[in-house]
mmCIF file of C-alpha atoms in Angstrom:
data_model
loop_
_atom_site.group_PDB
_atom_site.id
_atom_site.type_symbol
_atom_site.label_atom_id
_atom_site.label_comp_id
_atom_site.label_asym_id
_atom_site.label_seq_id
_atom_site.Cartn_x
_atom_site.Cartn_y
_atom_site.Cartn_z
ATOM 1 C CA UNK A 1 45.733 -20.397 -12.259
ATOM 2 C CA UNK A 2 45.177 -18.672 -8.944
ATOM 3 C CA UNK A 3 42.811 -15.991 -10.249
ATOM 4 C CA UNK A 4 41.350 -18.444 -12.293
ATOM 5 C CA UNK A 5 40.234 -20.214 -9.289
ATOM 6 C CA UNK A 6 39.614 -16.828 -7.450
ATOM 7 C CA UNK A 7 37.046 -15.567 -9.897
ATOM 8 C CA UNK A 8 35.286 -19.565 -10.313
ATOM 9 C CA UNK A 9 34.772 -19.251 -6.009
ATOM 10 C CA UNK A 10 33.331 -15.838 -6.758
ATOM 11 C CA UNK A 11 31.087 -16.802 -9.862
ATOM 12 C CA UNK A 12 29.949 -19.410 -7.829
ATOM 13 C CA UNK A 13 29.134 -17.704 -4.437
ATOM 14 C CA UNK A 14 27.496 -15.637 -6.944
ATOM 15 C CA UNK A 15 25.203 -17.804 -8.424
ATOM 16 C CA UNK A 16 24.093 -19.206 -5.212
ATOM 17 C CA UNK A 17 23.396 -15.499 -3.702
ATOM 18 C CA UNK A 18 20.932 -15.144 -6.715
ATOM 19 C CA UNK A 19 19.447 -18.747 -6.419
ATOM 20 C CA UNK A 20 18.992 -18.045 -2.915
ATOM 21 C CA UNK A 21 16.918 -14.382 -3.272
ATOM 22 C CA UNK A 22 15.367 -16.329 -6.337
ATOM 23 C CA UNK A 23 14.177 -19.094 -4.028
ATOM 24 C CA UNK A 24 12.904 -16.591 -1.161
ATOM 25 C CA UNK A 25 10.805 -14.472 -4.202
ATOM 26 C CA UNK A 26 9.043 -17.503 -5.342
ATOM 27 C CA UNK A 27 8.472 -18.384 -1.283
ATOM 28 C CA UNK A 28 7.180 -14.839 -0.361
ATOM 29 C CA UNK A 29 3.488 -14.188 0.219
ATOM 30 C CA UNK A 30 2.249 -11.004 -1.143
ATOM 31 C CA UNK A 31 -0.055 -8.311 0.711
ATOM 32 C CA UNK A 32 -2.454 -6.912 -1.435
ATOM 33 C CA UNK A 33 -4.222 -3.867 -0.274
ATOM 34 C CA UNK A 34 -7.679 -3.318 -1.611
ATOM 35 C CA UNK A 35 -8.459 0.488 -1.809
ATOM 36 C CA UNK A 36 -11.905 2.085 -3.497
ATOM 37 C CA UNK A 37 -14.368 4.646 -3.149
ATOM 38 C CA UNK A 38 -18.334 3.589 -1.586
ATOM 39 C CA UNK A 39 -20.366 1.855 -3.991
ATOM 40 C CA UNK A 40 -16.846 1.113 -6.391
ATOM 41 C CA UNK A 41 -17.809 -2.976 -5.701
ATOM 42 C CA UNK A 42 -14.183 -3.358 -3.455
ATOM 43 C CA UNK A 43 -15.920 -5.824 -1.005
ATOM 44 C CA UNK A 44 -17.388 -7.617 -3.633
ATOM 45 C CA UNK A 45 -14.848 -7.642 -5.830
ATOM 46 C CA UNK A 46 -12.839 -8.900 -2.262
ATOM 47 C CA UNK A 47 -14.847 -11.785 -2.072
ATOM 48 C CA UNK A 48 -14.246 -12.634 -6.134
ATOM 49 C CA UNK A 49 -10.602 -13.048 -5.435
ATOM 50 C CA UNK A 50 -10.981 -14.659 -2.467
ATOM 51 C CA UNK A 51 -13.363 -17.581 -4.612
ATOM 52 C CA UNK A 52 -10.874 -17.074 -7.527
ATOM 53 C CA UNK A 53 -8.314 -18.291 -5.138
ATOM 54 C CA UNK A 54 -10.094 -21.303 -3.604
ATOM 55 C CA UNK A 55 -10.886 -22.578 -6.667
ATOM 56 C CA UNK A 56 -6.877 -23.101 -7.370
ATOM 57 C CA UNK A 57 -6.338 -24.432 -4.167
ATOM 58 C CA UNK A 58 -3.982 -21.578 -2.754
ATOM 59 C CA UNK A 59 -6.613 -20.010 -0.337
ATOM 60 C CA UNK A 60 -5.860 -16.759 0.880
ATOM 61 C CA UNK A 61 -5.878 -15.229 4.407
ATOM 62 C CA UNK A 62 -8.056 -12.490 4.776
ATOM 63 C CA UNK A 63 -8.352 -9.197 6.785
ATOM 64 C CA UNK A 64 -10.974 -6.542 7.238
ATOM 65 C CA UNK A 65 -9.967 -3.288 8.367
ATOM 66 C CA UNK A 66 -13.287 -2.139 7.852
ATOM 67 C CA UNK A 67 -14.730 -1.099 11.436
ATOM 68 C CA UNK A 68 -18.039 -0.091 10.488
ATOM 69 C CA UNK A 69 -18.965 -2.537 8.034
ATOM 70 C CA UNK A 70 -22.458 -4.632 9.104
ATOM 71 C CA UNK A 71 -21.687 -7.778 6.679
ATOM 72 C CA UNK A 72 -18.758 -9.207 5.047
ATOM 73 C CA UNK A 73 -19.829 -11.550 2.212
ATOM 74 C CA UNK A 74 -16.732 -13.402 3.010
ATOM 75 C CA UNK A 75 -14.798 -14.722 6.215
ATOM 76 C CA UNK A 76 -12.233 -12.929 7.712
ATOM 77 C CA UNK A 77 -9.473 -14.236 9.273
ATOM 78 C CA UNK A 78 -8.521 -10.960 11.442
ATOM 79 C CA UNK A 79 -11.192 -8.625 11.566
ATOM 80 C CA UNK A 80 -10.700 -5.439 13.046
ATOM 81 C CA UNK A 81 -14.657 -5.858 14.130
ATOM 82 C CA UNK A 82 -12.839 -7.887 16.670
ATOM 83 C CA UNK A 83 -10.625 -6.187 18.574
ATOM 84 C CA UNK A 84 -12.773 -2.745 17.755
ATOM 85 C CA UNK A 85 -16.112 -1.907 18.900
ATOM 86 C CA UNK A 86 -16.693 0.867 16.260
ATOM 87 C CA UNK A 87 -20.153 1.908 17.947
ATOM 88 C CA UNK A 88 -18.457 2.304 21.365
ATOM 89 C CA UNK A 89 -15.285 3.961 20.407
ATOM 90 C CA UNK A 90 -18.247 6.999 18.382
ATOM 91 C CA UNK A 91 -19.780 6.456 22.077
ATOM 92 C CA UNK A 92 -17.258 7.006 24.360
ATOM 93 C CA UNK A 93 -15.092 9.770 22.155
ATOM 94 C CA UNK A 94 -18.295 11.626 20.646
ATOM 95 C CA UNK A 95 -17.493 11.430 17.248
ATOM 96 C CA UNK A 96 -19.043 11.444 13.852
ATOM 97 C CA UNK A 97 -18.725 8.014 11.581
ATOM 98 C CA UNK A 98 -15.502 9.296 10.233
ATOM 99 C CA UNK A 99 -14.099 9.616 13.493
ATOM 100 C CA UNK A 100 -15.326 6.305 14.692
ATOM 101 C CA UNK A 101 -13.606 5.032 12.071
ATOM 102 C CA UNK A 102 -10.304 6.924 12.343
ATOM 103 C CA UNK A 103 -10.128 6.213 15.782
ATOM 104 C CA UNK A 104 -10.654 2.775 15.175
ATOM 105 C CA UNK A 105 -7.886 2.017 12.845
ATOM 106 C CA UNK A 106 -5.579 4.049 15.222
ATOM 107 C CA UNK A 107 -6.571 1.894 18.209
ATOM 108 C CA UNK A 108 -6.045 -1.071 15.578
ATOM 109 C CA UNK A 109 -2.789 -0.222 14.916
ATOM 110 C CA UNK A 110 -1.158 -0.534 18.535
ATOM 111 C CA UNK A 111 -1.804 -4.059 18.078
ATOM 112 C CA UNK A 112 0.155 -4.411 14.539
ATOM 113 C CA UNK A 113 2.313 -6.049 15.975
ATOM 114 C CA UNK A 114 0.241 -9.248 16.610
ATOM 115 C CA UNK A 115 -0.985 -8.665 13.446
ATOM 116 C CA UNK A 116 1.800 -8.809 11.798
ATOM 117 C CA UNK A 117 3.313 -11.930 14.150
ATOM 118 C CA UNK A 118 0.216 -13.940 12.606
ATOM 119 C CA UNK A 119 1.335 -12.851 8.883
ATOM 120 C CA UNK A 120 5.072 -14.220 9.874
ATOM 121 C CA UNK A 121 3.597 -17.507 10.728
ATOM 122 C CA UNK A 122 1.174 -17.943 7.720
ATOM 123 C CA UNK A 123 3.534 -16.687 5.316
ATOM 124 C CA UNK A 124 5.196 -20.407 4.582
ATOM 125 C CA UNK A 125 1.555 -21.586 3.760
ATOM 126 C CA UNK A 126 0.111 -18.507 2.646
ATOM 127 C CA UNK A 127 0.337 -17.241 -1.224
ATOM 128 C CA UNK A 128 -1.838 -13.972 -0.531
ATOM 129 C CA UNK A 129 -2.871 -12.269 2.039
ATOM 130 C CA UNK A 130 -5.920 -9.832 1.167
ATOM 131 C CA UNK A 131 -6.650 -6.581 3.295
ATOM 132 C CA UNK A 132 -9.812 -5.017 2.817
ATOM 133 C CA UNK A 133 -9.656 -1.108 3.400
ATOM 134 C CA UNK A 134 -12.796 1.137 4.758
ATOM 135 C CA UNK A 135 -14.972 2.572 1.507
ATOM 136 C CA UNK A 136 -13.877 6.252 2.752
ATOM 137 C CA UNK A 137 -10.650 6.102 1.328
ATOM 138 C CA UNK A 138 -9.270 9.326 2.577
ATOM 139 C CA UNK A 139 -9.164 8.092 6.348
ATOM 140 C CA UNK A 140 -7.089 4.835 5.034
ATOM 141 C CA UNK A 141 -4.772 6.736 3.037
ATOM 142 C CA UNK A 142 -4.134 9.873 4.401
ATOM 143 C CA UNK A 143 -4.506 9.199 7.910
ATOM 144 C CA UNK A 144 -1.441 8.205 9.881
ATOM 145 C CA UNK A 145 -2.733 4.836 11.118
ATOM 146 C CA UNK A 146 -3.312 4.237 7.559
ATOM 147 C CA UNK A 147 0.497 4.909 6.571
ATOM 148 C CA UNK A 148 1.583 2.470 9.258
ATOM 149 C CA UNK A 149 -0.108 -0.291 8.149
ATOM 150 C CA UNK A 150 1.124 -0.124 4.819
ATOM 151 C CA UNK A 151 4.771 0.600 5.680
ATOM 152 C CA UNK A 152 4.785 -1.860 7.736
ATOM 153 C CA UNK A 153 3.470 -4.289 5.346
ATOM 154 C CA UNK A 154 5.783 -3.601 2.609
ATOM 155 C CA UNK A 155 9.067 -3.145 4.641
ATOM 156 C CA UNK A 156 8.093 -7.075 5.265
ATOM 157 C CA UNK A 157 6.761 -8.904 2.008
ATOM 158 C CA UNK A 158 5.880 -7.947 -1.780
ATOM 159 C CA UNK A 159 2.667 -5.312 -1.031
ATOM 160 C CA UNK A 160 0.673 -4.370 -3.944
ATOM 161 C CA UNK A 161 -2.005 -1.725 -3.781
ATOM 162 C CA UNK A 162 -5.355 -2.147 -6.811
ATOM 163 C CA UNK A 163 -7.120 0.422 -6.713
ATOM 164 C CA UNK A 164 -10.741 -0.455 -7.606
ATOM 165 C CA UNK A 165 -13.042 2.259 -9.832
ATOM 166 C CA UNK A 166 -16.263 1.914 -10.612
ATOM 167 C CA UNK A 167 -16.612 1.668 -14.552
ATOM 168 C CA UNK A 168 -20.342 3.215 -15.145
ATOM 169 C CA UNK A 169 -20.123 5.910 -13.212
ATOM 170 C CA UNK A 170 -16.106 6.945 -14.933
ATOM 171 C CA UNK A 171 -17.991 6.971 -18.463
ATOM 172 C CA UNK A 172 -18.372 11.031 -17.262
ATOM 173 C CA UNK A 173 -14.553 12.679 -18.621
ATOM 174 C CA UNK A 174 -14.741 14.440 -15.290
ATOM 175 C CA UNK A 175 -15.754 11.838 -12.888
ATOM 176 C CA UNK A 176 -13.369 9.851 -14.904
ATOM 177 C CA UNK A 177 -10.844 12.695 -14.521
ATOM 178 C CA UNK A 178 -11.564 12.707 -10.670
ATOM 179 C CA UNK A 179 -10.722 9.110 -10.258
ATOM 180 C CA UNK A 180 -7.480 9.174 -12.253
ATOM 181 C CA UNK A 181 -5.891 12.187 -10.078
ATOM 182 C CA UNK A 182 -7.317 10.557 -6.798
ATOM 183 C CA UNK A 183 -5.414 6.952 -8.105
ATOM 184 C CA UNK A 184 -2.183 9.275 -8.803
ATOM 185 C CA UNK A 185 -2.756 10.886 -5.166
ATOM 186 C CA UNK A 186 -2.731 7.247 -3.630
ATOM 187 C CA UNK A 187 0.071 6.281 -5.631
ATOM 188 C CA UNK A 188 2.321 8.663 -4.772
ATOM 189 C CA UNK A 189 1.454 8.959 -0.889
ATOM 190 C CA UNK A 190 1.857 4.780 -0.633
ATOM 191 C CA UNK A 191 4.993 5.019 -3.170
ATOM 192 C CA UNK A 192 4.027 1.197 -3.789
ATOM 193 C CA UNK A 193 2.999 -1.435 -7.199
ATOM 194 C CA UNK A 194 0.044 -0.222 -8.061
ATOM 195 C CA UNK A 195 -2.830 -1.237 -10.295
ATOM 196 C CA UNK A 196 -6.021 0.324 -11.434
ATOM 197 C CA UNK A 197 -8.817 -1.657 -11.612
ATOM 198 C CA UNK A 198 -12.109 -0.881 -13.539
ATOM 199 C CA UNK A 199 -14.831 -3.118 -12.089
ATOM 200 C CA UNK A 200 -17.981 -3.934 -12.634
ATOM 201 C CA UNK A 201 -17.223 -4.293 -16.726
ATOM 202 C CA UNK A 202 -20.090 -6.602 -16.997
ATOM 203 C CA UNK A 203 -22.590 -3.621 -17.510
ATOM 204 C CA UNK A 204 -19.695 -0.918 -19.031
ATOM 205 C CA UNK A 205 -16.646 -2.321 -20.690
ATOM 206 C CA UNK A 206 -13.689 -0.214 -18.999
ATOM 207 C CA UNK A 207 -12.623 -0.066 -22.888
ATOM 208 C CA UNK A 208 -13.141 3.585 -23.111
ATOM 209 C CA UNK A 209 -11.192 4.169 -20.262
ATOM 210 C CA UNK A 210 -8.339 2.579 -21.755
ATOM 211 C CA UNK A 211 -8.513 4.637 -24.883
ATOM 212 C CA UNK A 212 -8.701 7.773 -23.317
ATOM 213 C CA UNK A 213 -5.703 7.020 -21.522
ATOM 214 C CA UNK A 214 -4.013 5.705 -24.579
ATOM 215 C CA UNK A 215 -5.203 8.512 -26.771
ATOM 216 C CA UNK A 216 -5.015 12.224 -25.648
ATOM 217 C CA UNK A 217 -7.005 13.709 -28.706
ATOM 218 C CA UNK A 218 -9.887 11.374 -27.977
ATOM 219 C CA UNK A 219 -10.802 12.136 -24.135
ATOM 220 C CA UNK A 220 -10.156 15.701 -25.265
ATOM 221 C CA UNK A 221 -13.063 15.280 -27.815
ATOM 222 C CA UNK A 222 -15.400 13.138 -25.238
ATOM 223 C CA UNK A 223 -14.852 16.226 -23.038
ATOM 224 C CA UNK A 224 -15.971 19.001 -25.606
ATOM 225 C CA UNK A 225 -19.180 16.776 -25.801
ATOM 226 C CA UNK A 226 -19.779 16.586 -21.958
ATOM 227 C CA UNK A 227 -17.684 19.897 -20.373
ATOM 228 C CA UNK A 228 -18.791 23.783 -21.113
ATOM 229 C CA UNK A 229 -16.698 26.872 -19.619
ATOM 230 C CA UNK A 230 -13.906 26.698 -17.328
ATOM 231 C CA UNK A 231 -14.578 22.907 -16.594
ATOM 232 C CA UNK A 232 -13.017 22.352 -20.107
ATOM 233 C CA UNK A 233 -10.270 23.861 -19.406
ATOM 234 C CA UNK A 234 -9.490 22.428 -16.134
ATOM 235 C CA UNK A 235 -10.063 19.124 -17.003
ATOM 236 C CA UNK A 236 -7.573 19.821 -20.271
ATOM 237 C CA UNK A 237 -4.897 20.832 -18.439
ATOM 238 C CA UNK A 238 -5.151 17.902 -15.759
ATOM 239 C CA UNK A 239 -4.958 15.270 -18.716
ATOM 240 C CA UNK A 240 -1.832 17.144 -19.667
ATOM 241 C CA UNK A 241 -0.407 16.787 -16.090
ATOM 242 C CA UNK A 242 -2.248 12.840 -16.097
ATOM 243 C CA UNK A 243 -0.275 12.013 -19.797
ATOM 244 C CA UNK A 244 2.887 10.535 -18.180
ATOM 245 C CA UNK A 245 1.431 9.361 -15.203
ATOM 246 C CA UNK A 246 -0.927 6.987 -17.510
ATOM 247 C CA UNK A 247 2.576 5.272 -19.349
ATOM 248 C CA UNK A 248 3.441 3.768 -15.985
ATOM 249 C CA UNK A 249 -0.129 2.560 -15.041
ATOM 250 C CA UNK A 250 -1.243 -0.816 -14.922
ATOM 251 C CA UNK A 251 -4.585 -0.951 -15.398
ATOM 252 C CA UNK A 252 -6.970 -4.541 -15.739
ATOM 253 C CA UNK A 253 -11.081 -4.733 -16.286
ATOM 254 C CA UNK A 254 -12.865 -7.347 -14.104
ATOM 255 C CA UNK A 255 -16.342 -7.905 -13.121
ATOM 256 C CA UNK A 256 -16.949 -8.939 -9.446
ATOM 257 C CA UNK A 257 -20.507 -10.763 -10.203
ATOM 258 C CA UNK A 258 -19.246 -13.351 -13.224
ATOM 259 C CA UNK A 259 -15.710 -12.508 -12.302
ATOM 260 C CA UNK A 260 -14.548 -11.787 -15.964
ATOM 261 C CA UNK A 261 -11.272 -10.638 -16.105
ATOM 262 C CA UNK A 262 -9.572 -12.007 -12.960
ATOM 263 C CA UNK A 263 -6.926 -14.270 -14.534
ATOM 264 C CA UNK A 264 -5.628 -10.523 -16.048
ATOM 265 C CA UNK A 265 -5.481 -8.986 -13.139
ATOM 266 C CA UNK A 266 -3.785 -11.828 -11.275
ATOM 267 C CA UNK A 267 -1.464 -11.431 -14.190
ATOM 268 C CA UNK A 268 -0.921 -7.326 -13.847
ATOM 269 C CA UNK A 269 -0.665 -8.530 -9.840
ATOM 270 C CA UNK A 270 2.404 -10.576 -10.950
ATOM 271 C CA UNK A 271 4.038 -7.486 -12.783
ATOM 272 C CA UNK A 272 3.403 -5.299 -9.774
ATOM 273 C CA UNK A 273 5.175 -7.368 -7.315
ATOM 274 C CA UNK A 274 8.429 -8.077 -10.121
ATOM 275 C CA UNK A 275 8.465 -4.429 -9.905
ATOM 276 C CA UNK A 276 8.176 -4.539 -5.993
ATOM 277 C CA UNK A 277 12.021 -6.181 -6.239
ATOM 278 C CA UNK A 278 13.279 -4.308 -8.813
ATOM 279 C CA UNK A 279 12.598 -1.054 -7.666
ATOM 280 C CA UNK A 280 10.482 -0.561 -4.412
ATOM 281 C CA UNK A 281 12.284 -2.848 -2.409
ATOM 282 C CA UNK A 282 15.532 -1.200 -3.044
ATOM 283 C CA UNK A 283 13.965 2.005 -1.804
ATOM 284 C CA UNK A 284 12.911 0.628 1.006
ATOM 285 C CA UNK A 285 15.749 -0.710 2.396
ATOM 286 C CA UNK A 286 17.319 2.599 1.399
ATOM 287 C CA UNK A 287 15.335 4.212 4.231
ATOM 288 C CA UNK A 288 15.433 1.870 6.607
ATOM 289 C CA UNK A 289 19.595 1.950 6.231
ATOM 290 C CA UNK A 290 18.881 5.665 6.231
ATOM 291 C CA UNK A 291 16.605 5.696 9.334
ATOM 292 C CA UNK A 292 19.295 3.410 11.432
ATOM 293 C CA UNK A 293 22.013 5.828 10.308
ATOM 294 C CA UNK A 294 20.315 8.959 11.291
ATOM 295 C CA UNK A 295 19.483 6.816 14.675
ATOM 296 C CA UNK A 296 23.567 5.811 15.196
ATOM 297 C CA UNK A 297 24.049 9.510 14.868
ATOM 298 C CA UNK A 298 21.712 11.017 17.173
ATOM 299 C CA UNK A 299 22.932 8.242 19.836
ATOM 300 C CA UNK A 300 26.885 9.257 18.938
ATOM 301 C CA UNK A 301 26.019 12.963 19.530
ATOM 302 C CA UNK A 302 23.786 12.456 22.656
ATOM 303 C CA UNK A 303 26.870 10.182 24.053
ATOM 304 C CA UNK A 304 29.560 13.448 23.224
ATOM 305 C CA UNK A 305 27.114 15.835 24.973
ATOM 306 C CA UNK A 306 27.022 13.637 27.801
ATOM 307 C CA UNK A 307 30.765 13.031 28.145
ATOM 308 C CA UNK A 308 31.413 16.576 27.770
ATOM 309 C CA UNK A 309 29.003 17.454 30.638
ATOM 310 C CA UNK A 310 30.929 14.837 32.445
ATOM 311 C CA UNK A 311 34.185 16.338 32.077
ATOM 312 C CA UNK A 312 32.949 20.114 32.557
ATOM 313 C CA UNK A 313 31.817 18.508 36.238
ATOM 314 C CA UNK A 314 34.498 16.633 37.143
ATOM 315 C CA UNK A 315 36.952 19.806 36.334
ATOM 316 C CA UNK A 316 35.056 22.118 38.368
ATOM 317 C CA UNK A 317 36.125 22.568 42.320
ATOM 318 C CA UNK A 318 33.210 22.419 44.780
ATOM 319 C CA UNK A 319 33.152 24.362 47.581
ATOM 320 C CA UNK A 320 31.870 22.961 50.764
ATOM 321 C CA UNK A 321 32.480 26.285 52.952
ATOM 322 C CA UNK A 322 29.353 27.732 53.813
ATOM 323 C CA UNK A 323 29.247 30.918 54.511
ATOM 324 C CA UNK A 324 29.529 32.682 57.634
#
């Protein structure tokens, strides 16, 4: 009768552990990170979410990490702008715009912290916060300020990163072929939900896109009709290395002008952060236990250094006797 008893308490403490992370989920805001190439329609596309979201009442809070942006068709609640004179910083360190604008998001970043104090106090109110990233995606993704802005983010609430493409101009295999290993590149430097998202589908559907993700054979054909010479074979072996990456890929078609296709993605958004607890979380907190391990270590081995050095002085004899 005891164990009975012993295993009900522990059913029970059980079920109220899960209703408890179950309540938190459905309470968390989630961070999605907006990342595209120039001319892909992010901004835009920004600016259809934001209206998607105001017209269900759950209004999102917005920030622009876009220094050298002139006009934002949408207002930002933290806009690097702000805090960033993107002009002046090209000024005063005589650099180039892609300079200005890595040395802007650096300078950004020392003030994450307030940043991310404002996120902890909207969160309770706040269903999704939207960052907008700077068209040249390289110096977001690659660039050091750029990894501490996401980690950050996602070692706090459910982060998602969409990737936006722009449909007409992927209807070339290798410009299509392009995009696809630069969305794999992201993924696997940001190691975060992810979703591929072909805009601008009211002048191309992103249907063929699809298919030749789906079907090997038939972007193989589309590129004997477009690709000559050692292009061919390139691109052939790429979609080879591309095949598996495609089976884990959420990918959603949307237009940013009608805004076709938005309850989808909002629905592949939903996917991507279930996967955020099932799997990314986890690591996360897997590295962080890591990182304060590692940490305890170093501080255990610095203190037996120290009390060694200790000991070797007190044990030595000091002789006062100068010589004569």
């Amino acid at each position: 009768m005891q164990g009975e008893n012993l295993d009900s308490k522990t059913e029970n403490a059980a079920d109220a552990e899960h209703k408890d992370a179950k309540a938190q989920r459905e309470e968390a805001p989630v961070n999605i990170i907006m990342i595209g190439m120039a001319g892909s329609g992010k901004t835009t596309l920004m600016q259809r979410i934001n209206a998607y979201l105001h017209e269900r009442k759950t209004a999102p809070y917005v920030v622009n990490l876009d220094p050298a942006v002139t006009k934002l068709p949408f207002q930002a609640n933290i806009d690097i702008r702000d805090t960033v004179d993107y002009k002046q910083v090209m000024k005063e360190y005589n650099l180039g715009p892609n300079g200005g604008i890595l040395t802007s998001l650096n300078l950004f970043t020392t003030k994450l912290d307030q940043v991310m104090e404002i996120v902890d106090k909207r969160a309770r109110s706040t269903k999704y916060f939207l960052f907008d990233t700077p068209g040249q995606i390289e110096i977001f993704t690659w660039s050091a300020s750029g990894a501490i802005i996401t980690n950050t983010l996602a070692a706090t609430y459910p982060t998602v990163v969409v990737y936006v493409v722009d449909t007409p101009r992927t209807a070339n295999p290798a410009t299509f072929m392009s995009n696809m290993m630069y969305a794999c590149s992201i993924l696997y430097k940001t190691q975060l939900p992810f979703i591929v998202v072909f805009n601008k589908t009211d002048v191309v559907s992103h249907e063929f896109a699809v298919g030749w993700m789906n079907d090997f054979e038939a972007f193989q054909q589309a590129l004997m009709r477009n690709e000559d010479g050692f292009m061919t074979s390139l691109m052939n072996s790429m979609s080879l290395v591309l095949d598996e990456f495609y089976n884990h890929l959420r990918v959603a078609g949307v237009s940013a002008m009608t805004g076709d296709g938005m309850d989808e993605l909002f629905a592949k958004i939903d996917e991507a952060v279930d996967e955020y607890y099932t799997e990314f979380k986890p690591a996360i907190q897997r590295q962080i236990e890591k990182k304060r391990q590692d940490e305890e270590k170093q501080k255990e081995e610095h203190m037996k250094r120290l009390m060694h050095d200790l000991s070797v002085s007190e044990g030595k004899e000091v002789d006062t006797r100068q010589d004569k």
